Short mmCIF file of C-alpha atoms (C1' of nucleotides) in Angstrom, two decimals:
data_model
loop_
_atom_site.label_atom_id
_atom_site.label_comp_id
_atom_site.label_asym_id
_atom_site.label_seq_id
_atom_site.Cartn_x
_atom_site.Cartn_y
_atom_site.Cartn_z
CA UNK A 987 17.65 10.10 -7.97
CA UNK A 988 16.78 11.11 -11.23
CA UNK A 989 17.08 8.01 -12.88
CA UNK A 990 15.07 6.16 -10.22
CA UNK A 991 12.10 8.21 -10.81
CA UNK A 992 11.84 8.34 -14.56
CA UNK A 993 11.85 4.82 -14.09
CA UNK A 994 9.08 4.44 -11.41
CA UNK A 995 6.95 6.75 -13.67
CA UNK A 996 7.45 4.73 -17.01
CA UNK A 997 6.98 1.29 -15.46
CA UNK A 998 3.71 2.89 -14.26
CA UNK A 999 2.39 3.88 -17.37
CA UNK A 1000 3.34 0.55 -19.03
CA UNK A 1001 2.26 -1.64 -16.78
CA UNK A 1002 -0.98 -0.30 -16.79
CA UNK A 1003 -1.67 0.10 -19.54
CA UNK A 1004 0.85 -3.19 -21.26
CA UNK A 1005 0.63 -5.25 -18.23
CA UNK A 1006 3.10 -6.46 -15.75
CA UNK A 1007 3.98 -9.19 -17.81
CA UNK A 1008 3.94 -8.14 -20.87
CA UNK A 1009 6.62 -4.86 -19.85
CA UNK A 1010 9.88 -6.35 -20.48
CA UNK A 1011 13.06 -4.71 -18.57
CA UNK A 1012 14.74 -3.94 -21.92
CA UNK A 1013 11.71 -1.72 -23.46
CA UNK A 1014 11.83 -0.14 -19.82
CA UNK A 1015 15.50 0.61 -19.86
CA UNK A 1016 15.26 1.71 -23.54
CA UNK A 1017 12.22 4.37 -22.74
CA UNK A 1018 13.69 5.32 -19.55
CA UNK A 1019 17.55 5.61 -20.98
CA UNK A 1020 18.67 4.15 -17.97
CA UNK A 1021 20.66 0.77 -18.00
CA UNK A 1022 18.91 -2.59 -17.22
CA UNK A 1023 21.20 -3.02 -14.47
CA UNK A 1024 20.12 0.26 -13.11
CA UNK A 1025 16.44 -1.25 -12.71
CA UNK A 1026 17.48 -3.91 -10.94
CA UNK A 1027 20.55 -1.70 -8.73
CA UNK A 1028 17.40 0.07 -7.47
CA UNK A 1029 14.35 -2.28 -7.42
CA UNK A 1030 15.68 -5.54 -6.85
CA UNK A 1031 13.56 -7.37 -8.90
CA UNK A 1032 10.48 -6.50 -11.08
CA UNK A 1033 8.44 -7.15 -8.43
CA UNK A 1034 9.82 -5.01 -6.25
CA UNK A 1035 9.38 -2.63 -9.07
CA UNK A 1036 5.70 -3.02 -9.00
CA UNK A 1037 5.69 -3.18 -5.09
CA UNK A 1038 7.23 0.74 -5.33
CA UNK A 1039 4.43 1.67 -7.83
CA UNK A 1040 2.09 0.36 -5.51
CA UNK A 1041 3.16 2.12 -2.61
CA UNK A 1042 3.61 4.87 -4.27
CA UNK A 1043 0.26 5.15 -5.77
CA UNK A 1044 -1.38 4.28 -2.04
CA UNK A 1045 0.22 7.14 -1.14
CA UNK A 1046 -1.19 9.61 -3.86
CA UNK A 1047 -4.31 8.30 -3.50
CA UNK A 1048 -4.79 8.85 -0.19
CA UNK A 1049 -2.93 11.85 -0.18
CA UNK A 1050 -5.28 13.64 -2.67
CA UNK A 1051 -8.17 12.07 -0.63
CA UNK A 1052 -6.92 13.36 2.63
CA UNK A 1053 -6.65 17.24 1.08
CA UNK A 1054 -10.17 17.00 -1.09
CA UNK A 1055 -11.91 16.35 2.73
CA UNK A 1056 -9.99 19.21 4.78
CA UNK A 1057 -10.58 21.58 2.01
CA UNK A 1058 -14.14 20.89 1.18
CA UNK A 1059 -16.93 22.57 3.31
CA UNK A 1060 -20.38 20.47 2.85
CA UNK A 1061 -23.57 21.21 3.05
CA UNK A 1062 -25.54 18.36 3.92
CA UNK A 1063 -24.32 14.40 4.16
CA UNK A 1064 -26.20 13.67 0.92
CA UNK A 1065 -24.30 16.59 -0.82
CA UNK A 1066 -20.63 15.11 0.53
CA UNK A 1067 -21.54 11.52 -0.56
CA UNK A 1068 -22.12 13.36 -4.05
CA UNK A 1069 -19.09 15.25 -4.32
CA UNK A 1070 -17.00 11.73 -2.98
CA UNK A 1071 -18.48 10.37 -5.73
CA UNK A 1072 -17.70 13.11 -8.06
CA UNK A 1073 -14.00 13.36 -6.42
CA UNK A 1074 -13.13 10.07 -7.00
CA UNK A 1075 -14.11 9.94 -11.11
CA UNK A 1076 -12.49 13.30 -11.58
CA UNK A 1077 -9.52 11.35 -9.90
CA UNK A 1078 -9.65 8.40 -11.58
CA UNK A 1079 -9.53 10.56 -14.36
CA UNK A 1080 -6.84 12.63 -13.20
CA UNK A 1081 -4.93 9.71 -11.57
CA UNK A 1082 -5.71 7.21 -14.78
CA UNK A 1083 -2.59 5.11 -14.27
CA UNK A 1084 -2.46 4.25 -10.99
CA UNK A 1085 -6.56 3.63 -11.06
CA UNK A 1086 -6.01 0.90 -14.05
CA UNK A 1087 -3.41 -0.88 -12.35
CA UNK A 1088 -4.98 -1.66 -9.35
CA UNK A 1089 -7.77 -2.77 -11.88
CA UNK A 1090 -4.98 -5.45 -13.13
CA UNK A 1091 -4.82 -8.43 -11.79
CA UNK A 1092 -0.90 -9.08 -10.90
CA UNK A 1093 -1.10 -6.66 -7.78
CA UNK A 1094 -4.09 -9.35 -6.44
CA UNK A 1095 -1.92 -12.11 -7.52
CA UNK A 1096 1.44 -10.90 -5.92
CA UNK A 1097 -0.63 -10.03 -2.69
CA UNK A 1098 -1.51 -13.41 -1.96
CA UNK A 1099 2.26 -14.57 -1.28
CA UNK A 1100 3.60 -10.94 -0.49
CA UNK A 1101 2.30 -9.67 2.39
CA UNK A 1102 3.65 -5.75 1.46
CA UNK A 1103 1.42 -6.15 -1.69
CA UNK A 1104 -2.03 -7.11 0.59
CA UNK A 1105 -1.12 -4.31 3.06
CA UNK A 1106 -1.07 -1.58 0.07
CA UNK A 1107 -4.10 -2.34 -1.40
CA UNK A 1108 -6.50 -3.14 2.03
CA UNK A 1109 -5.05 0.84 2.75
CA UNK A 1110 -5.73 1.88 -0.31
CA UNK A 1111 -9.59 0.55 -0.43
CA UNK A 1112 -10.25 0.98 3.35
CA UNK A 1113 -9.07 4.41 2.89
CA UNK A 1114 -11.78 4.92 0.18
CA UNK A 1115 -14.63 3.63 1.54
CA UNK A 1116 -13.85 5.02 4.74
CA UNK A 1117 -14.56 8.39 2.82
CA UNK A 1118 -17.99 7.22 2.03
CA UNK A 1119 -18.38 5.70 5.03
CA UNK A 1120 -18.34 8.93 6.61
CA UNK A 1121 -20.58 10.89 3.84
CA UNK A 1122 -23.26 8.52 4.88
CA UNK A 1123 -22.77 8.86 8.91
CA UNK A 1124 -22.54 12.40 8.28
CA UNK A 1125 -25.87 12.12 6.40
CA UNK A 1126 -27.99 10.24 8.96
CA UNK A 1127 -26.45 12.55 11.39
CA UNK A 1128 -28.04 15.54 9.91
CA UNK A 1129 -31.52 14.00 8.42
CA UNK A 1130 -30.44 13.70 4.54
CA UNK A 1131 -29.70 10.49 4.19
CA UNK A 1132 -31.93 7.75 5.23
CA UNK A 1133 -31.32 6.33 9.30
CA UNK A 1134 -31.66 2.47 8.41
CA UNK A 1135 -29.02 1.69 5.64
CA UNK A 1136 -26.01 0.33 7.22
CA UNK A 1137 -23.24 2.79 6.72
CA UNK A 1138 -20.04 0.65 5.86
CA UNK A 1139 -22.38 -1.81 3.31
CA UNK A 1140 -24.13 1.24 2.15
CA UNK A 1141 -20.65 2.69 1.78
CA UNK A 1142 -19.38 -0.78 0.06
CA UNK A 1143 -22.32 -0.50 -2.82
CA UNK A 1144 -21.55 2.64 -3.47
CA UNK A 1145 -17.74 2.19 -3.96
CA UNK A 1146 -19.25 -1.11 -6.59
CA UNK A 1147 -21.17 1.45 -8.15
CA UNK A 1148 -18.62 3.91 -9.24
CA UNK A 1149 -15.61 1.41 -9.38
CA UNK A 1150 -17.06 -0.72 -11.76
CA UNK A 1151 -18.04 3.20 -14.04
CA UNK A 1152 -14.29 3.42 -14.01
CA UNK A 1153 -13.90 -0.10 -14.85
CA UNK A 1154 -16.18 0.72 -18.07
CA UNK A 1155 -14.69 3.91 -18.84
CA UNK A 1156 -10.99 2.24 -18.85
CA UNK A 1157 -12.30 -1.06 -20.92
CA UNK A 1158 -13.89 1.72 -23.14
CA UNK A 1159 -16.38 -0.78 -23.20
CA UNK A 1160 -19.42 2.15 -23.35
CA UNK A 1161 -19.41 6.03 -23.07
CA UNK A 1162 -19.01 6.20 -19.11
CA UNK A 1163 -19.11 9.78 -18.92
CA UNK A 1164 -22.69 9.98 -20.80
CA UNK A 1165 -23.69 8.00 -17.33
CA UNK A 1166 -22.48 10.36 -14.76
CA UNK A 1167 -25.98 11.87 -14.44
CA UNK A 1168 -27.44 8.60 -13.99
CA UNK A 1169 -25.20 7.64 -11.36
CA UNK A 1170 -25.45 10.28 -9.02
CA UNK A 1171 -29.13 10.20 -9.64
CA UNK A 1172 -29.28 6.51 -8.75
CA UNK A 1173 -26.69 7.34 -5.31
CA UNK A 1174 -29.27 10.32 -4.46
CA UNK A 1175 -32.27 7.83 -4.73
CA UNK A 1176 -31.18 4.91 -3.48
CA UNK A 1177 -29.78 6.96 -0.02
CA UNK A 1178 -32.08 9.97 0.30
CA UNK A 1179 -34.42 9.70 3.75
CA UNK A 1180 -37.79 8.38 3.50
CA UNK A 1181 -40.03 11.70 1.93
CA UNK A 1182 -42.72 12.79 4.36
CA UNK A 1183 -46.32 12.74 3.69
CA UNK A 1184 -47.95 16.10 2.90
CA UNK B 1330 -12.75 -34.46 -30.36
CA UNK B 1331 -11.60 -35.47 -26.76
CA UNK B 1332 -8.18 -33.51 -25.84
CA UNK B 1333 -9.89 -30.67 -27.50
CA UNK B 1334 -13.09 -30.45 -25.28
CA UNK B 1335 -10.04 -31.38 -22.65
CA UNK B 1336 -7.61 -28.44 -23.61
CA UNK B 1337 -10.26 -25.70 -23.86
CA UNK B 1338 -11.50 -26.79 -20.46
CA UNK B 1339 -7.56 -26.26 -18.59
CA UNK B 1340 -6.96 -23.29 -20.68
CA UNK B 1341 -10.27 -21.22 -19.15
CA UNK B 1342 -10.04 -22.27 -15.77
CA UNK B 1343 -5.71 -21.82 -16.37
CA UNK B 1344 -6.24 -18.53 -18.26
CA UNK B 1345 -9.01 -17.24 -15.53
CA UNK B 1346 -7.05 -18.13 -12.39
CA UNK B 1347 -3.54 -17.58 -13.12
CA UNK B 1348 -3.43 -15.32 -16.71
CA UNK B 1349 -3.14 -15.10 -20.19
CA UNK B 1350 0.89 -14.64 -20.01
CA UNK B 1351 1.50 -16.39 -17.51
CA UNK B 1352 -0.01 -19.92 -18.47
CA UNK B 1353 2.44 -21.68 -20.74
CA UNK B 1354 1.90 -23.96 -23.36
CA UNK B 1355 3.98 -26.63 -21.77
CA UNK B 1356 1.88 -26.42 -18.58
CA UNK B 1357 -1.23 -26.84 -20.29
CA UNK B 1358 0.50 -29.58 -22.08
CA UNK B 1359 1.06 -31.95 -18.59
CA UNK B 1360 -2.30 -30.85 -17.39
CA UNK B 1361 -4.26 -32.24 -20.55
CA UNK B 1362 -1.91 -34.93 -21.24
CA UNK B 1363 -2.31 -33.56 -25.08
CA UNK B 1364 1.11 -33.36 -26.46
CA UNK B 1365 1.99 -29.07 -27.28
CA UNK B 1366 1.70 -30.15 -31.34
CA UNK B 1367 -1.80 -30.99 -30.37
CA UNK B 1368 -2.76 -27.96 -29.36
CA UNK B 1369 -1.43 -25.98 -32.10
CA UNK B 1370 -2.96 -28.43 -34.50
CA UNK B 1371 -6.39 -27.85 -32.85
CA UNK B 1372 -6.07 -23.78 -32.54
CA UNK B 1373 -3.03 -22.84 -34.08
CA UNK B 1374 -1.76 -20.09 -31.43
CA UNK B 1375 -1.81 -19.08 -27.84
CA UNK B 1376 -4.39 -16.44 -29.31
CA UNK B 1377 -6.64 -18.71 -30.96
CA UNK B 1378 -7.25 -20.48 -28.50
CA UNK B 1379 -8.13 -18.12 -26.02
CA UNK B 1380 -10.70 -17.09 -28.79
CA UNK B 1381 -12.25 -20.21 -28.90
CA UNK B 1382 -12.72 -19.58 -25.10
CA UNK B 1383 -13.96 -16.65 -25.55
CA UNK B 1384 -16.73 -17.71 -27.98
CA UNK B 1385 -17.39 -20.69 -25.72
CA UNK B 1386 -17.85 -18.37 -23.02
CA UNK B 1387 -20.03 -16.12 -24.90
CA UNK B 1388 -22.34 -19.06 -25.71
CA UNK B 1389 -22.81 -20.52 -22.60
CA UNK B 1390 -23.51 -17.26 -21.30
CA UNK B 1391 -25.95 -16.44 -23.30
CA UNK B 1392 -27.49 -19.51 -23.62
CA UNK B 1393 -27.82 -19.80 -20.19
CA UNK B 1394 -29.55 -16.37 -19.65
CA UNK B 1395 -32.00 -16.81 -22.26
CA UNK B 1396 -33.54 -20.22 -20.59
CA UNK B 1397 -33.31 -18.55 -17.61
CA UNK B 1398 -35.83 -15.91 -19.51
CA UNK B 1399 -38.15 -18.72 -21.10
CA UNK B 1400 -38.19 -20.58 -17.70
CA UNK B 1401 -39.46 -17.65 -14.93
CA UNK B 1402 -42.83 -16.02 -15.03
CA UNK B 1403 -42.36 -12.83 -13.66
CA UNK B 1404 -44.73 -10.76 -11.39
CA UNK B 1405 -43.71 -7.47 -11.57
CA UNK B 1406 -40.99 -5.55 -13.99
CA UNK B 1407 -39.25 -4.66 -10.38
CA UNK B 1408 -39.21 -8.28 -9.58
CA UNK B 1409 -38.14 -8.92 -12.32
CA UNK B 1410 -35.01 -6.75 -12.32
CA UNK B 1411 -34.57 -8.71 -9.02
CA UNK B 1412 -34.44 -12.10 -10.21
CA UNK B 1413 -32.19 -10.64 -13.07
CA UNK B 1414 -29.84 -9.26 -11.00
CA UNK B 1415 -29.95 -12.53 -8.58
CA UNK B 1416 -29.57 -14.73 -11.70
CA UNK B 1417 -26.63 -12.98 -12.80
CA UNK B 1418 -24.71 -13.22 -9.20
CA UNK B 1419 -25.92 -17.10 -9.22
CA UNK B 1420 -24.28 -17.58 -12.72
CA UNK B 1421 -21.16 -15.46 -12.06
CA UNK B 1422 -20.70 -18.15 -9.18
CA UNK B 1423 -21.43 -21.09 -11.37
CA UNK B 1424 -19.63 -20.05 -13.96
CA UNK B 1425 -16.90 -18.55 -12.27
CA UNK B 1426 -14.20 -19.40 -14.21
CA UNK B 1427 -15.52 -17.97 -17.49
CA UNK B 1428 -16.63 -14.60 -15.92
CA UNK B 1429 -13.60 -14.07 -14.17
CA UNK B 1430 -11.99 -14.01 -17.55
CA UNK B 1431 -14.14 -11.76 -18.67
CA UNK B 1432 -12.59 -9.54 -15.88
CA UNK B 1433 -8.71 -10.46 -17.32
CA UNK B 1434 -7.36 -7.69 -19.39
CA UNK B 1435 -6.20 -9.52 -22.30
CA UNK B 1436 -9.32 -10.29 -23.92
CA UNK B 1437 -9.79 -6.62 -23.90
CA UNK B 1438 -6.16 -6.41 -25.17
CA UNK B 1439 -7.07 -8.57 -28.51
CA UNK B 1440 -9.97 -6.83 -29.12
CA UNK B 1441 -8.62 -3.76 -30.01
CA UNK B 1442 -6.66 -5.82 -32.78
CA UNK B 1443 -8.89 -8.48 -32.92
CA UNK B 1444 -12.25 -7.77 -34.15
CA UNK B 1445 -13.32 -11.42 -33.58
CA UNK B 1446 -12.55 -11.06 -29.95
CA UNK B 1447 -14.74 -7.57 -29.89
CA UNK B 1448 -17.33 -9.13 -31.51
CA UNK B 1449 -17.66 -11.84 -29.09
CA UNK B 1450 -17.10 -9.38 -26.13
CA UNK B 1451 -20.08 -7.09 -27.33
CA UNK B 1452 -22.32 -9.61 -27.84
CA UNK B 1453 -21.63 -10.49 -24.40
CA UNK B 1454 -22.52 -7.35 -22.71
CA UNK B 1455 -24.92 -6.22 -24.75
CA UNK B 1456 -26.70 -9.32 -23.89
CA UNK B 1457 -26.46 -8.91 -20.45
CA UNK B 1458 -27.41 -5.25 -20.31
CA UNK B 1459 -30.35 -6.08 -22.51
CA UNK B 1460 -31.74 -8.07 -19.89
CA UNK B 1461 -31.67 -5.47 -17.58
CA UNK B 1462 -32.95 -3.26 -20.04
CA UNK B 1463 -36.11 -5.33 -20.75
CA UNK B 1464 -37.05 -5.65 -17.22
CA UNK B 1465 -37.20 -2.22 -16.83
CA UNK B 1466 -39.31 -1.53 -19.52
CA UNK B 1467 -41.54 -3.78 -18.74
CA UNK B 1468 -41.69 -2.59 -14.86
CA UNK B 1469 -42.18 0.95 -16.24
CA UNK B 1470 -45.00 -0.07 -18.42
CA UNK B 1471 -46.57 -1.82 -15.29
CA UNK B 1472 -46.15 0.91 -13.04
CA UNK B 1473 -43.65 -0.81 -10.52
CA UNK B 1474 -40.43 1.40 -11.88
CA UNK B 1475 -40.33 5.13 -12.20
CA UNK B 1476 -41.00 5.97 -15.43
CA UNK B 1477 -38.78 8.72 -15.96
CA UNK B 1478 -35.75 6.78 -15.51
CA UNK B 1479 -33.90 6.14 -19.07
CA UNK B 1480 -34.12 2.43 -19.51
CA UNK B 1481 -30.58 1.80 -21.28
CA UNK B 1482 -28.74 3.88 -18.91
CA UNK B 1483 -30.08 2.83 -15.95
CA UNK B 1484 -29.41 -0.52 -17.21
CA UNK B 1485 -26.14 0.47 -17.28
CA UNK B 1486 -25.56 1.55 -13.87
CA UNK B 1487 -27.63 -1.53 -12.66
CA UNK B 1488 -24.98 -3.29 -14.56
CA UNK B 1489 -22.05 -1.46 -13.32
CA UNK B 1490 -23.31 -2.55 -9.76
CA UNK B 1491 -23.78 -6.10 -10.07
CA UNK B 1492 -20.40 -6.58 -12.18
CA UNK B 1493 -18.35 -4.59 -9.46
CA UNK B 1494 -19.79 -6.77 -6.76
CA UNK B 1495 -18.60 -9.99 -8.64
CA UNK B 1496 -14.87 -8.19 -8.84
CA UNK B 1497 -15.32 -7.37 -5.50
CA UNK B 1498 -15.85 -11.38 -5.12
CA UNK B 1499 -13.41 -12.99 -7.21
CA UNK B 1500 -10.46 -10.68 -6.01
CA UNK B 1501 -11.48 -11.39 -2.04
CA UNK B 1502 -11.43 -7.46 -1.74
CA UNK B 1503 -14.83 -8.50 0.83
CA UNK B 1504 -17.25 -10.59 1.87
CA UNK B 1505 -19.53 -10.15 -1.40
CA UNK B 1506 -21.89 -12.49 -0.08
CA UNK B 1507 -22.85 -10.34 3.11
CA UNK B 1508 -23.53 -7.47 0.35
CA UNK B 1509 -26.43 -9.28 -1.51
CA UNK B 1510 -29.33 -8.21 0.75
CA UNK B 1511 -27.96 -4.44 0.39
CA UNK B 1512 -27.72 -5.07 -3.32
CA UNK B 1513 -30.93 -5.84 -3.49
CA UNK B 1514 -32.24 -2.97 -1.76
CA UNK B 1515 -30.35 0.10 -3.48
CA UNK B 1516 -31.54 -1.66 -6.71
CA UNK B 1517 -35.15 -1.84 -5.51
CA UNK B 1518 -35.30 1.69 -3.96
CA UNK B 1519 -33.17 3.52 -6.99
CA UNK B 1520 -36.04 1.98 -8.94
CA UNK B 1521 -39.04 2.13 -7.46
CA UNK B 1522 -41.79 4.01 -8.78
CA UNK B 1523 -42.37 7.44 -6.54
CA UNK B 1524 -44.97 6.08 -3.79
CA UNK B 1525 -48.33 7.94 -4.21
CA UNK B 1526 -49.20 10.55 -0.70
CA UNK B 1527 -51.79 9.07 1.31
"C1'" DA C 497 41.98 17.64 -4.36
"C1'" DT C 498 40.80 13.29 -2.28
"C1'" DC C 499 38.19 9.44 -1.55
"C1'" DA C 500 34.58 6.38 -0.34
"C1'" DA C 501 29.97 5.54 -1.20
"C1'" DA C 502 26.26 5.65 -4.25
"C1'" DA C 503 24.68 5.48 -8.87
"C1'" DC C 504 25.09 3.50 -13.04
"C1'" DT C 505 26.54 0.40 -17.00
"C1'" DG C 506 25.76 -3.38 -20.59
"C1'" DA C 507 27.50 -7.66 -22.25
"C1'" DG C 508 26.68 -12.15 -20.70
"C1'" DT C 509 23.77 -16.29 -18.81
"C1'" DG C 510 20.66 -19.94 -18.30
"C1'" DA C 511 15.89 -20.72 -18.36
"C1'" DC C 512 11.78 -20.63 -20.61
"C1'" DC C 513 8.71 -19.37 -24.30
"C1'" DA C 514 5.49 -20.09 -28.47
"C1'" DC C 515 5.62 -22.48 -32.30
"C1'" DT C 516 7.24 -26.10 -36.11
"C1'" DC C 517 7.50 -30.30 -38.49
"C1'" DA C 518 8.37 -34.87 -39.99
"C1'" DG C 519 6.53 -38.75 -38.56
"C1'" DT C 520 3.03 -42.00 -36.06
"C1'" DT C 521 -1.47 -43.49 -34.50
"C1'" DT C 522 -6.49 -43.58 -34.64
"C1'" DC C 523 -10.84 -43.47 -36.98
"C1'" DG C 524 -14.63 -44.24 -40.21
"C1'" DG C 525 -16.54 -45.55 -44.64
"C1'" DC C 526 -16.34 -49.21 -47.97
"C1'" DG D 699 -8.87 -55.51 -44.32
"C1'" DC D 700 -7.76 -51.27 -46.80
"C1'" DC D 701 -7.00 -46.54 -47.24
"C1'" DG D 702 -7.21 -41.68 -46.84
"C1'" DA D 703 -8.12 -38.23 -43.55
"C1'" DA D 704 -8.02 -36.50 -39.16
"C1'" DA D 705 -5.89 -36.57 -34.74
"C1'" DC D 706 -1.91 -36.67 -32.34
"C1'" DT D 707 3.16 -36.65 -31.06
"C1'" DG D 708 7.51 -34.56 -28.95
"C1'" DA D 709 12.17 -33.35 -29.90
"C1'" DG D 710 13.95 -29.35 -31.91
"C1'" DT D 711 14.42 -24.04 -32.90
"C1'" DG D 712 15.14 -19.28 -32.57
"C1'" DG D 713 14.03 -15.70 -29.75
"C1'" DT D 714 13.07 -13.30 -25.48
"C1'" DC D 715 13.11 -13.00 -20.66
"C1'" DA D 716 14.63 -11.54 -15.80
"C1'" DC D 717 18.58 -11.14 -13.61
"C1'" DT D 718 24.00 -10.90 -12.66
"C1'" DC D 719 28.38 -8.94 -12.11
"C1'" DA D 720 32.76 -6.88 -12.74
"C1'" DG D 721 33.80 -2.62 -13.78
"C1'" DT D 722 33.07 2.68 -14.53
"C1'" DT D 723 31.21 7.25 -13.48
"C1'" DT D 724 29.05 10.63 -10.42
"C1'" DT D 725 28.35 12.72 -6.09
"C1'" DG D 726 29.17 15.09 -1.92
"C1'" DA D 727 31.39 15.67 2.39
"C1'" DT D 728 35.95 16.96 4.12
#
DNA sequence: ATCAAAACTGAGTGACCACTCAGTTTCGGC
DNA sequence: GCCGAAACTGAGTGGTCACTCAGTTTTGAT
């Protein structure tokens, strides 16, 4: 089993950060040390190769999701839709492979003939906005959050908001983390319940 | 000048839709009915050419968003962040094809090689976030956005929200479309100017 | 110690790739 | 109509690719 991991976790890393076609078997087998035959003994085929990343990574994902919610106490809604949306940077952070790949294109492409491929990723995204789905019900329940947004398109902006931060941060297109403040400011705003008069 | 205007036209909508790797020469070849030699003799290499795309891109974009400036007289700065961002949904439909490469890695890929292809990528975005940026400094100056938001940054995150929505779009992830109205929204309340107590 | 299954090997294969080049056709100014 | 330049051609080339397969090594249960 050794092999078969080693290789799982190198064919992440390149093709995220290479690209799925632009990985060849032979630089995998050399970085790995195992054979090219071994690849294909346990993968199949390179897609099936990228299929096991992307199960794999559904599975972390949603894993680490799953634990950050039954450890976390919260204090109001508003406060849990902020620390989702500081969970998930710190884990696309933490998790930086696995978040640029599903910002590459081939796991779209595959999952319009490969029906494994689609199921993955709808998990994977229902599973996170589900989580701020939830932040927001939570929110309305308790006052904090305002009564007349619709939850799952509230919870859909949101998840544009700080998916497309990671996007810039992995493009290094501009300094993402000077606009942390900024976002959660803009989240806090753009949910918080209507202020009373005085 | 005609299998040239003919070539670059298959290669963007080829590159956008299907890839930089995995569009071959020989396809684009049978769809232009320009022999291969003729599109080496017009860009020299796979690369070039998806430069001259890239700078095509870049002008039309721009182009495009600066008569879309001279044309509108705006009412307020807020409204005018709201046609901005409405403009730049409409043209990411009409021009799908050209932002949709601008979502493809491999442009990204060159650029860290390439300055040319930086250049031309910069230009881009700073373009578009400087249209955001104006609009908000002219709705701060007229009292319809809160003045203590940072103009560039928010810009930013304005940005970050209208560009995820169009990923959201062009990879089917959901019905974009039924987002708009709750687009428009966050954007108007993250902006808005505290209301004054009666 | 034995043995079958599982893991692994790497040279070999045919297909495809970007790119070349020597030659042909088209175009525009006179 | 002539001529040089620009546009265009497509068979050919060397290299790389995903994948195969016949054979070897490792593993683990008995």
């Amino acid at each position: 089993m050794k092999k078969k991991e080693a290789i799982l976790k190198v064919a992440t890393v390149l093709f995220a950060n290479k690209g799925y076609p632009d990985t060849s078997m032979q630089e995998l087998s050399r970085l790995t040390g195992a054979a090219e035959g071994t690849i294909f003994y346990h993968f199949g085929t390179k897609e099936g190769l990228l299929l096991a990343i992307l199960k794999q990574t559904r599975e972390t994902i949603v894993r680490q999701f799953e634990e950050f919610l039954e450890a976390r106490e919260f204090g109001s809604g508003l406060s849990r839709v902020e620390e989702t949306v500081s969970f998930y940077l710190y884990l696309a952070g933490f998790l930086e492979d696995q978040f640029l790949l599903l910002h590459r294109h081939h796991v779209y492409q595959f999952s319009e003939t490969n029906p494994e491929f689609r199921e993955h990723l709808e998990e994977i995204y229902n599973c996170l906005t589900d989580f701020f789905e939830w932040a927001i019900i939570a929110g309305q329940e308790d006052g904090s959050i305002n009564p007349e947004l619709h939850p799952r398109k509230t919870a859909l902006i949101l998840f544009t908001m700080v998916d497309g931060l990671v996007r810039f941060k992995n493009y290094n297109l501009y300094d993402a983390g000077a606009l942390f403040n900024e976002l959660m400011n803009a989240c806090r705003t753009m949910l918080q319940a209507p202020q009373r008069n005085n």
